[in-house]
Amino acid sequence: HKWLESCDGFQALQMSTQSEKLAEVGLRHQLAIHPLRVLNPIKANIFYVPVYEFVSITLGSMPTCSRQVPPQLLSSHSSRMVHAAAALRNSSHWQRCFGCDHIFASSFTDSPKSRIQSRMQPLSEVLKCATAGRYKARSGGGCQTEVPYGTNYHGVQRYEAAPEADRPLLVSFFGSLDVCCSGAGIRCAMGDILATVLGQTDVLILPSVRFSNMTDIFASQRRTFANTCSGRALRMIERASNASHAAEMRRVWLGSVATASEHSESQILVSQRAGYSMARSIFCLIPPGDNFISSRLYSAIGAGCLPVILHTTILHAAAFSSLVNYTAFAVIVPADAFLRDPGSLVPMLRSMPAPEVRQRQRALAAARPHLLFDVMNGTAAAAHFLEMAVTRCFPQMGNCGMRQRGNGIVHNTRVTTHNTRINKVGTNAGLSLYQPPTKRAA
């Protein structure tokens, strides 16, 4: 699916708030230049399937692409999944163990009404014995291992253009105070911080307001966010300052709402504002949202901003946490400590000694290419994905291949080979990766 990058709408999607769902794009770029890559598939023992699930679904029918592409691939996402499935079924490398040594990735999130198995049919059926890199494990198909979300494009670009640039903001946060489930209490308590930092120009906390449609937005302008954490925060601000200041804050919050399509101009502007703020901040607040898997964590790292993680479960759920020491650069604040006294967080960050801040920033710069696919020198992060796939999933997927064919002799040999490679994977010895050439539109 590399050719999808040449189609109308891809660049806007990459620059929008939906960039978090494009981790596979960065992964494909890193694997294309990875030292383990071989151009002869006979020499390979890992096969990468470069499918761009979210891009394909979002762009849909694409009449305009700068690369020459067979018309049947331009017609629809469904058509692309059908042709990809057929290509794999006809591959002798897939046939030998039903794709048990194949890998792919998708950071497109699942929901009760939208699952990767249904979105990628019939390709998902062909990949049932493959290893999937997903934003969290146990999120659809075969065997999964965690990979990072895609990062904020603007924050990454700003940081890589000037990694030593001054950071005039102490701390920033862009996001909703009103979420469900895992992060509800912490997000609501973040509103308490707003009332304690009035007049502190180096603290930028800009809540966004969730709406399902434009009617809700217009209606909100006639009410005071009743029974919401945003409304609670505004009332606290009014008590700490005055009604006119609270009204101005309300106007600014409503102005931060992105509307229309997934990659509209408003989505790009919101993404740009958030990314630039991260790249100008020393610390970025990382609370849980509806769950503990946070794309904000990876965008902060991409922008060179020290993450302030407000729940330890976020750290445990982070990609490659068994291979990279997040605590060398991230500030970990237990949830109960934050909830007891939200107002103490900013003073605590402000009091951190400058040498410690610089040490953490150096540790972040060193860890960044080991955690993110869409940054310079991100081949180390891609290598971590390969290692996790081989150590966690390949033996299990080898058994999947055996069950599919019912040929125990051939596939017992295959599983033994995988176990041999596991002993060497720490140095990447014995591993070779095949990725289809980019000259074909597949």
GROMACS .gro file of N, CA, C and O in nm, residues 289-403:
model
  460
  289GLY      N    1  -0.727   0.844   2.908
  289GLY     CA    2  -0.850   0.892   2.847
  289GLY      C    3  -0.960   0.790   2.869
  289GLY      O    4  -0.980   0.743   2.981
  290ASP      N    5  -1.029   0.752   2.761
  290ASP     CA    6  -1.130   0.648   2.774
  290ASP      C    7  -1.067   0.514   2.813
  290ASP      O    8  -1.133   0.426   2.865
  291ASN      N    9  -0.936   0.499   2.782
  291ASN     CA   10  -0.861   0.381   2.826
  291ASN      C   11  -0.719   0.426   2.858
  291ASN      O   12  -0.688   0.545   2.855
  292PHE      N   13  -0.632   0.331   2.889
  292PHE     CA   14  -0.496   0.366   2.932
  292PHE      C   15  -0.395   0.370   2.817
  292PHE      O   16  -0.278   0.397   2.839
  293ILE      N   17  -0.440   0.344   2.695
  293ILE     CA   18  -0.351   0.348   2.580
  293ILE      C   19  -0.354   0.490   2.524
  293ILE      O   20  -0.457   0.534   2.472
  294SER      N   21  -0.244   0.562   2.534
  294SER     CA   22  -0.246   0.704   2.504
  294SER      C   23  -0.159   0.739   2.384
  294SER      O   24  -0.036   0.724   2.389
  295SER      N   25  -0.220   0.787   2.276
  295SER     CA   26  -0.141   0.836   2.163
  295SER      C   27  -0.067   0.962   2.201
  295SER      O   28   0.039   0.994   2.144
  296ARG      N   29  -0.120   1.037   2.297
  296ARG     CA   30  -0.056   1.161   2.342
  296ARG      C   31   0.086   1.133   2.394
  296ARG      O   32   0.176   1.217   2.381
  297LEU      N   33   0.107   1.018   2.455
  297LEU     CA   34   0.239   0.982   2.507
  297LEU      C   35   0.342   0.982   2.395
  297LEU      O   36   0.451   1.040   2.407
  298TYR      N   37   0.309   0.919   2.283
  298TYR     CA   38   0.404   0.908   2.172
  298TYR      C   39   0.423   1.041   2.101
  298TYR      O   40   0.534   1.073   2.056
  299SER      N   41   0.317   1.121   2.093
  299SER     CA   42   0.331   1.253   2.031
  299SER      C   43   0.420   1.343   2.115
  299SER      O   44   0.499   1.422   2.062
  300ALA      N   45   0.409   1.334   2.247
  300ALA     CA   46   0.497   1.412   2.335
  300ALA      C   47   0.642   1.373   2.314
  300ALA      O   48   0.731   1.458   2.301
  301ILE      N   49   0.668   1.242   2.311
  301ILE     CA   50   0.805   1.195   2.290
  301ILE      C   51   0.855   1.241   2.154
  301ILE      O   52   0.969   1.285   2.139
  302GLY      N   53   0.770   1.234   2.052
  302GLY     CA   54   0.809   1.278   1.919
  302GLY      C   55   0.847   1.424   1.915
  302GLY      O   56   0.935   1.465   1.839
  303ALA      N   57   0.779   1.506   1.998
  303ALA     CA   58   0.807   1.650   2.003
  303ALA      C   59   0.915   1.686   2.102
  303ALA      O   60   0.943   1.804   2.123
  304GLY      N   61   0.977   1.586   2.166
  304GLY     CA   62   1.084   1.613   2.261
  304GLY      C   63   1.037   1.666   2.394
  304GLY      O   64   1.115   1.728   2.468
  305CYS      N   65   0.910   1.643   2.427
  305CYS     CA   66   0.850   1.695   2.550
  305CYS      C   67   0.847   1.585   2.655
  305CYS      O   68   0.800   1.473   2.628
  306LEU      N   69   0.894   1.614   2.775
  306LEU     CA   70   0.900   1.513   2.880
  306LEU      C   71   0.759   1.475   2.924
  306LEU      O   72   0.683   1.559   2.971
  307PRO      N   73   0.720   1.348   2.910
  307PRO     CA   74   0.584   1.308   2.949
  307PRO      C   75   0.568   1.305   3.100
  307PRO      O   76   0.654   1.255   3.172
  308VAL      N   77   0.458   1.360   3.148
  308VAL     CA   78   0.420   1.351   3.289
  308VAL      C   79   0.301   1.255   3.293
  308VAL      O   80   0.187   1.291   3.264
  309ILE      N   81   0.329   1.130   3.327
  309ILE     CA   82   0.231   1.023   3.318
  309ILE      C   83   0.151   1.018   3.448
  309ILE      O   84   0.208   0.996   3.556
  310LEU      N   85   0.020   1.038   3.438
  310LEU     CA   86  -0.065   1.053   3.555
  310LEU      C   87  -0.137   0.925   3.596
  310LEU      O   88  -0.237   0.931   3.666
  311HIS      N   89  -0.086   0.813   3.554
  311HIS     CA   90  -0.137   0.684   3.602
  311HIS      C   91  -0.035   0.578   3.563
  311HIS      O   92   0.007   0.570   3.447
  312THR      N   93   0.006   0.496   3.657
  312THR     CA   94   0.113   0.399   3.630
  312THR      C   95   0.072   0.296   3.526
  312THR      O   96   0.158   0.239   3.459
  313THR      N   97  -0.058   0.270   3.511
  313THR     CA   98  -0.102   0.171   3.412
  313THR      C   99  -0.067   0.216   3.271
  313THR      O  100  -0.044   0.133   3.182
  314ILE      N  101  -0.064   0.347   3.246
  314ILE     CA  102  -0.023   0.397   3.114
  314ILE      C  103   0.117   0.349   3.082
  314ILE      O  104   0.147   0.306   2.969
  315LEU      N  105   0.204   0.354   3.180
  315LEU     CA  106   0.343   0.310   3.161
  315LEU      C  107   0.347   0.161   3.130
  315LEU      O  108   0.419   0.117   3.039
  316HIS      N  109   0.272   0.081   3.203
  316HIS     CA  110   0.274  -0.063   3.182
  316HIS      C  111   0.217  -0.101   3.045
  316HIS      O  112   0.257  -0.202   2.986
  317ALA      N  113   0.125  -0.020   2.993
  317ALA     CA  114   0.063  -0.050   2.865
  317ALA      C  115   0.140   0.006   2.747
  317ALA      O  116   0.105  -0.021   2.632
  318ALA      N  117   0.245   0.083   2.772
  318ALA     CA  118   0.318   0.150   2.665
  318ALA      C  119   0.394   0.051   2.578
  318ALA      O  120   0.440  -0.054   2.625
  319ALA      N  121   0.408   0.084   2.452
  319ALA     CA  122   0.480  -0.003   2.358
  319ALA      C  123   0.627  -0.017   2.397
  319ALA      O  124   0.691   0.080   2.439
  320PHE      N  125   0.677  -0.139   2.387
  320PHE     CA  126   0.818  -0.173   2.409
  320PHE      C  127   0.864  -0.138   2.551
  320PHE      O  128   0.983  -0.112   2.575
  321SER      N  129   0.771  -0.137   2.647
  321SER     CA  130   0.808  -0.099   2.784
  321SER      C  131   0.902  -0.199   2.848
  321SER      O  132   0.971  -0.166   2.946
  322SER      N  133   0.908  -0.322   2.796
  322SER     CA  134   1.002  -0.421   2.849
  322SER      C  135   1.141  -0.405   2.788
  322SER      O  136   1.237  -0.466   2.836
  323LEU      N  137   1.153  -0.321   2.686
  323LEU     CA  138   1.280  -0.304   2.616
  323LEU      C  139   1.340  -0.165   2.633
  323LEU      O  140   1.461  -0.146   2.614
  324VAL      N  141   1.257  -0.067   2.667
  324VAL     CA  142   1.302   0.072   2.680
  324VAL      C  143   1.264   0.123   2.818
  324VAL      O  144   1.151   0.103   2.864
  325ASN      N  145   1.355   0.192   2.884
  325ASN     CA  146   1.331   0.244   3.019
  325ASN      C  147   1.262   0.381   3.012
  325ASN      O  148   1.328   0.485   3.003
  326TYR      N  149   1.131   0.381   3.016
  326TYR     CA  150   1.055   0.507   3.012
  326TYR      C  151   1.085   0.595   3.133
  326TYR      O  152   1.081   0.718   3.124
  327THR      N  153   1.113   0.535   3.248
  327THR     CA  154   1.132   0.615   3.370
  327THR      C  155   1.258   0.699   3.365
  327THR      O  156   1.275   0.788   3.448
  328ALA      N  157   1.347   0.674   3.269
  328ALA     CA  158   1.467   0.757   3.257
  328ALA      C  159   1.432   0.899   3.212
  328ALA      O  160   1.507   0.993   3.239
  329PHE      N  161   1.318   0.914   3.144
  329PHE     CA  162   1.282   1.047   3.096
  329PHE      C  163   1.142   1.091   3.139
  329PHE      O  164   1.115   1.210   3.154
  330ALA      N  165   1.050   0.997   3.159
  330ALA     CA  166   0.913   1.034   3.195
  330ALA      C  167   0.902   1.059   3.344
  330ALA      O  168   0.973   0.999   3.425
  331VAL      N  169   0.814   1.150   3.382
  331VAL     CA  170   0.782   1.177   3.522
  331VAL      C  171   0.655   1.096   3.554
  331VAL      O  172   0.551   1.116   3.491
  332ILE      N  173   0.666   1.006   3.648
  332ILE     CA  174   0.554   0.918   3.681
  332ILE      C  175   0.486   0.969   3.807
  332ILE      O  176   0.549   0.981   3.913
  333VAL      N  177   0.358   0.999   3.797
  333VAL     CA  178   0.279   1.047   3.911
  333VAL      C  179   0.166   0.948   3.936
  333VAL      O  180   0.076   0.934   3.852
  334PRO      N  181   0.168   0.875   4.048
  334PRO     CA  182   0.059   0.780   4.075
  334PRO      C  183  -0.075   0.852   4.079
  334PRO      O  184  -0.086   0.966   4.125
  335ALA      N  185  -0.178   0.784   4.030
  335ALA     CA  186  -0.309   0.846   4.019
  335ALA      C  187  -0.362   0.895   4.154
  335ALA      O  188  -0.418   1.005   4.164
  336ASP      N  189  -0.345   0.814   4.258
  336ASP     CA  190  -0.400   0.854   4.388
  336ASP      C  191  -0.331   0.979   4.441
  336ASP      O  192  -0.395   1.066   4.503
  337ALA      N  193  -0.200   0.992   4.416
  337ALA     CA  194  -0.128   1.112   4.460
  337ALA      C  195  -0.178   1.236   4.386
  337ALA      O  196  -0.196   1.343   4.446
  338PHE      N  197  -0.201   1.224   4.257
  338PHE     CA  198  -0.251   1.337   4.180
  338PHE      C  199  -0.392   1.376   4.225
  338PHE      O  200  -0.423   1.494   4.242
  339LEU      N  201  -0.478   1.277   4.245
  339LEU     CA  202  -0.616   1.306   4.283
  339LEU      C  203  -0.626   1.369   4.421
  339LEU      O  204  -0.719   1.447   4.447
  340ARG      N  205  -0.533   1.336   4.509
  340ARG     CA  206  -0.535   1.398   4.642
  340ARG      C  207  -0.509   1.548   4.636
  340ARG      O  208  -0.567   1.626   4.711
  341ASP      N  209  -0.422   1.589   4.543
  341ASP     CA  210  -0.386   1.731   4.537
  341ASP      C  211  -0.344   1.770   4.396
  341ASP      O  212  -0.226   1.786   4.366
  342PRO      N  213  -0.440   1.787   4.304
  342PRO     CA  214  -0.405   1.823   4.166
  342PRO      C  215  -0.327   1.953   4.155
  342PRO      O  216  -0.241   1.968   4.068
  343GLY      N  217  -0.356   2.047   4.244
  343GLY     CA  218  -0.292   2.178   4.236
  343GLY      C  219  -0.143   2.177   4.265
  343GLY      O  220  -0.073   2.275   4.235
  344SER      N  221  -0.092   2.068   4.324
  344SER     CA  222   0.051   2.062   4.356
  344SER      C  223   0.137   2.016   4.238
  344SER      O  224   0.260   2.021   4.245
  345LEU      N  225   0.073   1.972   4.129
  345LEU     CA  226   0.150   1.915   4.019
  345LEU      C  227   0.240   2.018   3.952
  345LEU      O  228   0.360   1.994   3.933
  346VAL      N  229   0.186   2.132   3.913
  346VAL     CA  230   0.266   2.232   3.843
  346VAL      C  231   0.379   2.284   3.931
  346VAL      O  232   0.494   2.294   3.884
  347PRO      N  233   0.355   2.318   4.059
  347PRO     CA  234   0.469   2.358   4.144
  347PRO      C  235   0.576   2.250   4.154
  347PRO      O  236   0.696   2.281   4.160
  348MET      N  237   0.535   2.123   4.157
  348MET     CA  238   0.634   2.014   4.162
  348MET      C  239   0.721   2.014   4.037
  348MET      O  240   0.844   2.000   4.045
  349LEU      N  241   0.658   2.029   3.921
  349LEU     CA  242   0.735   2.032   3.797
  349LEU      C  243   0.825   2.156   3.791
  349LEU      O  244   0.938   2.149   3.743
  350ARG      N  245   0.774   2.268   3.839
  350ARG     CA  246   0.853   2.391   3.836
  350ARG      C  247   0.976   2.382   3.926
  350ARG      O  248   1.079   2.448   3.900
  351SER      N  249   0.967   2.301   4.029
  351SER     CA  250   1.078   2.289   4.124
  351SER      C  251   1.183   2.188   4.083
  351SER      O  252   1.286   2.174   4.151
  352MET      N  253   1.161   2.115   3.974
  352MET     CA  254   1.260   2.015   3.933
  352MET      C  255   1.390   2.084   3.895
  352MET      O  256   1.392   2.179   3.816
  353PRO      N  257   1.503   2.041   3.951
  353PRO     CA  258   1.632   2.106   3.922
  353PRO      C  259   1.666   2.101   3.774
  353PRO      O  260   1.639   2.001   3.706
  354ALA      N  261   1.725   2.208   3.724
  354ALA     CA  262   1.759   2.217   3.582
  354ALA      C  263   1.849   2.102   3.536
  354ALA      O  264   1.829   2.049   3.425
  355PRO      N  265   1.949   2.060   3.615
  355PRO     CA  266   2.031   1.946   3.570
  355PRO      C  267   1.949   1.818   3.550
  355PRO      O  268   1.975   1.741   3.458
  356GLU      N  269   1.849   1.796   3.637
  356GLU     CA  270   1.765   1.678   3.620
  356GLU      C  271   1.680   1.689   3.494
  356GLU      O  272   1.662   1.590   3.421
  357VAL      N  273   1.629   1.807   3.467
  357VAL     CA  274   1.550   1.827   3.345
  357VAL      C  275   1.635   1.796   3.222
  357VAL      O  276   1.592   1.724   3.131
  358ARG      N  277   1.757   1.849   3.220
  358ARG     CA  278   1.845   1.825   3.104
  358ARG      C  279   1.881   1.677   3.091
  358ARG      O  280   1.888   1.623   2.980
  359GLN      N  281   1.902   1.611   3.204
  359GLN     CA  282   1.933   1.467   3.200
  359GLN      C  283   1.816   1.389   3.143
  359GLN      O  284   1.834   1.298   3.059
  360ARG      N  285   1.695   1.423   3.183
  360ARG     CA  286   1.578   1.355   3.130
  360ARG      C  287   1.560   1.385   2.980
  360ARG      O  288   1.521   1.297   2.902
  361GLN      N  289   1.588   1.506   2.939
  361GLN     CA  290   1.576   1.542   2.798
  361GLN      C  291   1.677   1.464   2.713
  361GLN      O  292   1.646   1.421   2.602
  362ARG      N  293   1.797   1.446   2.766
  362ARG     CA  294   1.896   1.365   2.692
  362ARG      C  295   1.851   1.220   2.683
  362ARG      O  296   1.867   1.155   2.579
  363ALA      N  297   1.793   1.168   2.793
  363ALA     CA  298   1.745   1.030   2.792
  363ALA      C  299   1.629   1.014   2.693
  363ALA      O  300   1.620   0.913   2.622
  364LEU      N  301   1.542   1.115   2.684
  364LEU     CA  302   1.433   1.109   2.588
  364LEU      C  303   1.486   1.109   2.445
  364LEU      O  304   1.441   1.031   2.361
  365ALA      N  305   1.583   1.195   2.417
  365ALA     CA  306   1.639   1.201   2.282
  365ALA      C  307   1.702   1.068   2.243
  365ALA      O  308   1.692   1.025   2.127
  366ALA      N  309   1.765   0.999   2.341
  366ALA     CA  310   1.826   0.870   2.312
  366ALA      C  311   1.722   0.761   2.293
  366ALA      O  312   1.737   0.671   2.208
  367ALA      N  313   1.611   0.767   2.368
  367ALA     CA  314   1.508   0.663   2.361
  367ALA      C  315   1.414   0.682   2.242
  367ALA      O  316   1.354   0.585   2.194
  368ARG      N  317   1.400   0.805   2.195
  368ARG     CA  318   1.300   0.840   2.093
  368ARG      C  319   1.304   0.748   1.971
  368ARG      O  320   1.200   0.695   1.930
  369PRO      N  321   1.420   0.725   1.907
  369PRO     CA  322   1.421   0.636   1.789
  369PRO      C  323   1.400   0.489   1.822
  369PRO      O  324   1.379   0.408   1.732
  370HIS      N  325   1.403   0.455   1.951
  370HIS     CA  326   1.375   0.318   1.993
  370HIS      C  327   1.227   0.296   2.020
  370HIS      O  328   1.183   0.182   2.042
  371LEU      N  329   1.148   0.405   2.017
  371LEU     CA  330   1.007   0.395   2.053
  371LEU      C  331   0.912   0.432   1.940
  371LEU      O  332   0.796   0.391   1.941
  372LEU      N  333   0.958   0.512   1.843
  372LEU     CA  334   0.869   0.568   1.743
  372LEU      C  335   0.911   0.528   1.603
  372LEU      O  336   1.030   0.529   1.571
  373PHE      N  337   0.814   0.498   1.520
  373PHE     CA  338   0.841   0.460   1.381
  373PHE      C  339   0.857   0.583   1.290
  373PHE      O  340   0.930   0.576   1.191
  374ASP      N  341   0.788   0.691   1.319
  374ASP     CA  342   0.782   0.803   1.226
  374ASP      C  343   0.876   0.917   1.265
  374ASP      O  344   0.841   1.034   1.257
  375VAL      N  345   0.997   0.881   1.308
  375VAL     CA  346   1.101   0.979   1.339
  375VAL      C  347   1.229   0.938   1.268
  375VAL      O  348   1.242   0.825   1.217
  376MET      N  349   1.325   1.028   1.265
  376MET     CA  350   1.454   0.995   1.204
  376MET      C  351   1.519   0.880   1.283
  376MET      O  352   1.512   0.875   1.405
  377ASN      N  353   1.583   0.789   1.210
  377ASN     CA  354   1.656   0.677   1.270
  377ASN      C  355   1.566   0.584   1.351
  377ASN      O  356   1.611   0.523   1.448
  378GLY      N  357   1.440   0.571   1.309
  378GLY     CA  358   1.347   0.487   1.382
  378GLY      C  359   1.359   0.338   1.353
  378GLY      O  360   1.269   0.261   1.391
  379THR      N  361   1.467   0.296   1.287
  379THR     CA  362   1.483   0.153   1.259
  379THR      C  363   1.498   0.072   1.387
  379THR      O  364   1.465  -0.047   1.390
  380ALA      N  365   1.546   0.136   1.495
  380ALA     CA  366   1.557   0.064   1.622
  380ALA      C  367   1.420   0.027   1.675
  380ALA      O  368   1.399  -0.083   1.728
  381ALA      N  369   1.323   0.118   1.661
  381ALA     CA  370   1.186   0.086   1.703
  381ALA      C  371   1.129  -0.027   1.617
  381ALA      O  372   1.061  -0.117   1.668
  382ALA      N  373   1.156  -0.023   1.487
  382ALA     CA  374   1.111  -0.130   1.399
  382ALA      C  375   1.173  -0.263   1.440
  382ALA      O  376   1.107  -0.369   1.435
  383ALA      N  377   1.300  -0.261   1.481
  383ALA     CA  378   1.367  -0.383   1.526
  383ALA      C  379   1.301  -0.438   1.652
  383ALA      O  380   1.289  -0.560   1.669
  384HIS      N  381   1.255  -0.348   1.740
  384HIS     CA  382   1.185  -0.394   1.860
  384HIS      C  383   1.056  -0.467   1.822
  384HIS      O  384   1.020  -0.567   1.884
  385PHE      N  385   0.986  -0.415   1.723
  385PHE     CA  386   0.864  -0.483   1.677
  385PHE      C  387   0.897  -0.622   1.626
  385PHE      O  388   0.828  -0.720   1.657
  386LEU      N  389   1.003  -0.633   1.546
  386LEU     CA  390   1.042  -0.765   1.495
  386LEU      C  391   1.076  -0.859   1.610
  386LEU      O  392   1.036  -0.977   1.611
  387GLU      N  393   1.149  -0.808   1.707
  387GLU     CA  394   1.188  -0.892   1.821
  387GLU      C  395   1.067  -0.939   1.899
  387GLU      O  396   1.056  -1.058   1.935
  388MET      N  397   0.972  -0.848   1.924
  388MET     CA  398   0.853  -0.886   1.998
  388MET      C  399   0.770  -0.987   1.919
  388MET      O  400   0.714  -1.082   1.976
  389ALA      N  401   0.763  -0.968   1.787
  389ALA     CA  402   0.687  -1.061   1.704
  389ALA      C  403   0.746  -1.202   1.711
  389ALA      O  404   0.674  -1.301   1.729
  390VAL      N  405   0.877  -1.211   1.698
  390VAL     CA  406   0.943  -1.342   1.696
  390VAL      C  407   0.938  -1.410   1.833
  390VAL      O  408   0.909  -1.529   1.843
  391THR      N  409   0.963  -1.334   1.939
  391THR     CA  410   0.969  -1.396   2.071
  391THR      C  411   0.830  -1.426   2.127
  391THR      O  412   0.809  -1.530   2.190
  392ARG      N  413   0.736  -1.338   2.104
  392ARG     CA  414   0.603  -1.356   2.164
  392ARG      C  415   0.509  -1.440   2.078
  392ARG      O  416   0.427  -1.514   2.130
  393CYS      N  417   0.519  -1.424   1.947
  393CYS     CA  418   0.411  -1.473   1.862
  393CYS      C  419   0.448  -1.586   1.767
  393CYS      O  420   0.361  -1.668   1.734
  394PHE      N  421   0.571  -1.590   1.718
  394PHE     CA  422   0.600  -1.686   1.612
  394PHE      C  423   0.577  -1.831   1.652
  394PHE      O  424   0.523  -1.908   1.573
  395PRO      N  425   0.615  -1.876   1.772
  395PRO     CA  426   0.585  -2.015   1.808
  395PRO      C  427   0.435  -2.044   1.806
  395PRO      O  428   0.390  -2.146   1.755
  396GLN      N  429   0.356  -1.952   1.862
  396GLN     CA  430   0.211  -1.968   1.864
  396GLN      C  431   0.154  -1.969   1.723
  396GLN      O  432   0.066  -2.049   1.690
  397MET      N  433   0.206  -1.882   1.637
  397MET     CA  434   0.156  -1.874   1.501
  397MET      C  435   0.202  -1.994   1.417
  397MET      O  436   0.135  -2.034   1.324
  398GLY      N  437   0.317  -2.050   1.452
  398GLY     CA  438   0.359  -2.174   1.387
  398GLY      C  439   0.259  -2.285   1.413
  398GLY      O  440   0.224  -2.363   1.323
  399ASN      N  441   0.210  -2.292   1.536
  399ASN     CA  442   0.106  -2.390   1.568
  399ASN      C  443  -0.023  -2.361   1.493
  399ASN      O  444  -0.095  -2.453   1.452
  400CYS      N  445  -0.052  -2.233   1.473
  400CYS     CA  446  -0.170  -2.195   1.394
  400CYS      C  447  -0.157  -2.249   1.251
  400CYS      O  448  -0.252  -2.302   1.195
  401GLY      N  449  -0.037  -2.235   1.195
  401GLY     CA  450  -0.013  -2.287   1.061
  401GLY      C  451  -0.031  -2.437   1.054
  401GLY      O  452  -0.085  -2.491   0.957
  402MET      N  453   0.014  -2.507   1.159
  402MET     CA  454  -0.004  -2.653   1.163
  402MET      C  455  -0.151  -2.691   1.163
  402MET      O  456  -0.194  -2.781   1.093
  403ARG      N  457  -0.229  -2.616   1.242
  403ARG     CA  458  -0.372  -2.647   1.248
  403ARG      C  459  -0.440  -2.621   1.114
  403ARG      O  460  -0.531  -2.694   1.075
   0.00000   0.00000   0.00000
